[in-house]
Amino acid sequence: MLSRDRTPRGPADPRRRERVIAATEEVLLEHGLDGLTHRAVARQAGVPLGSTTYYFATIDDLRYVALQRVVRRYVAWMHEWAESLGDIGPEGLADAIADLIVFAHAGYQRQVVVDFELTVAAMRHPELRELATVYSTATAAMLARRTTPAQAMALTAAMDGISMLGLVSPEPLRTDDIRAAFRAILVPGADAGREAE
């Protein structure tokens, strides 16, 4: 018969689960989805290997909960950015989006890479598709507050394409070129002057 004062099975540290999730995020940012293993997470968190499997039986469980947090952080970041724009016209919005992409690539490139890795992984893993589409739906919804729905969709697609190009291009993309691309969507005839130059 078990003693009444015997502690329950599993890690006694109530914060250990949170540390495991935080460590999973860091492994994802450092090594990508392909580098995510229970062993790598345990090493990053400084916990026994059994602690990761105690909370998350499979690597899919671990991956999903960490990616959830990454996506939520992106949505909060985009919301904060959208709220900071104030009263801004189409040309100003185009410039603000371009500056956002340059800022993200300069200081948060690892996060941008994970964003795209999630999108690619969702093509083969249906359980990730709903999570992966949050990026585009949240971005389009925030942009639609200042544009038409069609423009918001076009801007979101352009943001994805330009960001991906920026990750693989051997040379950094020119900020002026990025701004011109978004102005072409938001400001009719904005690219006519550039062609005439």
Coordinates of C-alpha atoms in Angstrom, one line a residue:
M1 CA 0.0 0.0 0.0
L2 CA 1.3 3.5 -0.9
S3 CA 2.1 5.9 1.8
R4 CA -0.1 9.0 1.8
D5 CA 2.8 11.4 1.9
R6 CA 4.5 9.9 -1.1
T7 CA 5.1 12.5 -3.8
P8 CA 3.4 11.9 -7.2
R9 CA 5.4 10.6 -10.1
G10 CA 7.0 13.1 -12.5
P11 CA 9.2 16.2 -12.1
A12 CA 8.6 18.1 -8.8
D13 CA 9.6 21.4 -10.3
P14 CA 6.3 23.2 -11.2
R15 CA 8.2 25.4 -13.7
R16 CA 9.9 22.6 -15.5
R17 CA 7.2 22.3 -18.2
E18 CA 7.6 26.0 -19.0
R19 CA 11.4 25.7 -19.2
V20 CA 11.0 22.7 -21.6
I21 CA 8.7 24.8 -23.9
A22 CA 11.1 27.8 -23.7
A23 CA 14.0 25.5 -24.5
T24 CA 12.1 24.0 -27.5
E25 CA 11.6 27.5 -28.9
E26 CA 15.3 28.2 -28.6
V27 CA 16.2 24.9 -30.3
L28 CA 13.8 25.7 -33.1
L29 CA 15.4 29.1 -33.6
E30 CA 18.9 27.8 -33.5
H31 CA 18.6 24.5 -35.4
G32 CA 15.2 24.7 -37.2
L33 CA 12.5 22.1 -37.3
D34 CA 14.9 19.4 -38.5
G35 CA 17.1 19.9 -35.5
L36 CA 14.3 19.5 -32.9
T37 CA 14.8 16.4 -30.7
H38 CA 13.9 15.5 -27.1
R39 CA 17.6 15.2 -26.4
A40 CA 18.4 18.7 -27.8
V41 CA 15.6 20.3 -25.8
A42 CA 16.6 18.5 -22.6
R43 CA 20.2 19.8 -23.0
Q44 CA 19.0 23.3 -23.7
A45 CA 16.6 23.3 -20.7
G46 CA 19.2 21.7 -18.4
V47 CA 16.7 18.9 -17.4
P48 CA 16.9 15.1 -17.6
L49 CA 15.8 13.6 -20.9
G50 CA 12.8 12.0 -19.2
S51 CA 11.4 15.4 -18.3
T52 CA 10.7 16.3 -21.9
T53 CA 8.9 13.0 -22.6
Y54 CA 7.0 13.2 -19.4
Y55 CA 5.3 16.4 -20.5
F56 CA 5.4 15.8 -24.3
A57 CA 5.3 12.1 -25.3
T58 CA 6.2 12.7 -28.9
I59 CA 8.3 15.2 -30.8
D60 CA 5.2 16.3 -32.7
D61 CA 3.6 17.3 -29.4
L62 CA 6.7 19.3 -28.4
R63 CA 6.9 20.9 -31.8
Y64 CA 3.3 22.0 -31.8
V65 CA 3.2 23.6 -28.4
A66 CA 6.4 25.6 -29.1
L67 CA 5.2 26.7 -32.6
Q68 CA 1.9 27.8 -31.0
R69 CA 3.9 30.2 -28.8
V70 CA 6.0 31.4 -31.8
V71 CA 2.8 32.1 -33.8
R72 CA 1.1 33.9 -30.9
R73 CA 4.2 36.1 -30.4
Y74 CA 4.1 37.0 -34.1
V75 CA 0.4 38.0 -33.9
A76 CA 1.0 40.1 -30.8
W77 CA 4.0 41.8 -32.5
M78 CA 2.0 42.5 -35.6
H79 CA -0.9 43.9 -33.5
E80 CA 1.5 46.2 -31.7
W81 CA 3.0 47.3 -35.0
A82 CA -0.4 48.0 -36.5
E83 CA -1.5 50.0 -33.5
S84 CA 1.7 52.2 -33.7
L85 CA 1.0 53.4 -37.2
G86 CA -1.4 56.1 -36.2
D87 CA -2.9 58.2 -39.0
I88 CA -1.1 57.1 -42.1
G89 CA -1.8 57.2 -45.9
P90 CA -1.2 54.6 -48.5
E91 CA 2.3 55.7 -49.4
G92 CA 3.2 55.9 -45.7
L93 CA 1.8 52.4 -45.1
A94 CA 3.9 51.0 -48.0
D95 CA 7.0 52.5 -46.4
A96 CA 6.1 51.2 -43.0
I97 CA 5.6 47.7 -44.3
A98 CA 9.0 47.9 -46.1
D99 CA 10.7 49.1 -42.9
L100 CA 9.0 46.3 -40.9
I101 CA 10.5 43.7 -43.3
V102 CA 14.0 45.3 -43.1
F103 CA 13.7 45.5 -39.3
A104 CA 12.6 41.8 -39.0
H105 CA 15.5 40.6 -41.2
A106 CA 18.1 42.7 -39.4
G107 CA 17.1 41.7 -35.9
Y108 CA 14.9 38.6 -36.0
Q109 CA 16.1 36.6 -39.0
R110 CA 16.0 33.3 -37.0
Q111 CA 12.3 33.9 -36.3
V112 CA 11.6 34.6 -39.9
V113 CA 13.3 31.4 -41.0
V114 CA 11.2 29.4 -38.5
D115 CA 8.0 31.0 -39.8
F116 CA 8.8 29.7 -43.3
E117 CA 9.9 26.3 -42.1
L118 CA 6.5 26.0 -40.4
T119 CA 4.8 26.9 -43.7
V120 CA 6.8 24.3 -45.6
A121 CA 6.3 21.6 -42.9
A122 CA 2.5 22.2 -43.0
M123 CA 2.5 21.1 -46.7
R124 CA 3.3 17.6 -45.6
H125 CA 1.8 17.7 -42.1
P126 CA -1.9 18.5 -42.1
E127 CA -1.9 19.0 -38.3
L128 CA 0.2 22.1 -38.7
R129 CA -1.8 23.8 -41.5
E130 CA -4.2 25.7 -39.3
L131 CA -1.3 27.0 -37.2
A132 CA 0.8 27.9 -40.3
T133 CA -2.0 29.9 -41.9
V134 CA -2.3 32.2 -38.8
Y135 CA 0.6 34.3 -40.1
S136 CA -1.1 35.2 -43.3
T137 CA -4.6 35.5 -41.9
A138 CA -3.6 37.7 -39.0
T139 CA -1.4 39.9 -41.2
A140 CA -4.1 40.3 -43.8
A141 CA -6.7 41.1 -41.2
M142 CA -4.6 43.9 -39.7
L143 CA -3.8 45.4 -43.0
A144 CA -7.4 45.2 -44.1
R145 CA -8.2 47.8 -41.5
R146 CA -6.3 50.4 -43.6
T147 CA -6.8 49.0 -47.1
T148 CA -9.3 47.0 -49.2
P149 CA -9.4 43.2 -48.6
A150 CA -7.9 42.6 -52.0
Q151 CA -5.0 45.0 -51.2
A152 CA -4.5 43.4 -47.8
M153 CA -4.2 40.0 -49.5
A154 CA -1.8 41.3 -52.1
L155 CA 0.3 43.0 -49.5
T156 CA 0.5 39.8 -47.4
A157 CA 1.5 37.7 -50.4
A158 CA 4.2 40.3 -51.3
M159 CA 5.5 40.4 -47.7
D160 CA 5.9 36.6 -47.8
G161 CA 7.6 36.6 -51.2
I162 CA 9.9 39.5 -50.4
S163 CA 10.8 38.0 -47.0
M164 CA 11.6 34.7 -48.6
L165 CA 13.7 36.3 -51.3
G166 CA 15.6 38.3 -48.6
L167 CA 16.5 35.0 -46.8
V168 CA 18.0 33.4 -49.9
S169 CA 19.4 36.3 -51.8
P170 CA 23.2 36.5 -51.9
E171 CA 23.0 40.3 -51.5
P172 CA 20.7 42.2 -49.1
L173 CA 17.6 43.5 -50.8
R174 CA 17.5 47.3 -51.3
T175 CA 15.0 49.1 -49.1
D176 CA 14.0 51.4 -51.9
D177 CA 13.1 48.5 -54.1
I178 CA 11.0 46.9 -51.3
R179 CA 9.2 50.2 -50.7
A180 CA 8.5 50.5 -54.5
A181 CA 7.0 47.1 -54.5
F182 CA 4.5 47.9 -51.8
R183 CA 3.7 51.3 -53.2
A184 CA 2.9 49.6 -56.5
I185 CA 0.1 47.8 -54.7
L186 CA -1.2 50.7 -52.6
V187 CA -0.5 53.8 -54.8
P188 CA -1.8 53.5 -58.4
G189 CA 0.8 54.7 -60.8
A190 CA 3.5 54.9 -58.2
D191 CA 5.9 52.8 -60.3
A192 CA 5.4 54.9 -63.5
G193 CA 7.8 57.6 -62.3
R194 CA 10.5 55.0 -61.6
E195 CA 10.2 53.5 -65.1
A196 CA 10.6 56.9 -66.6
E197 CA 13.8 57.5 -64.8

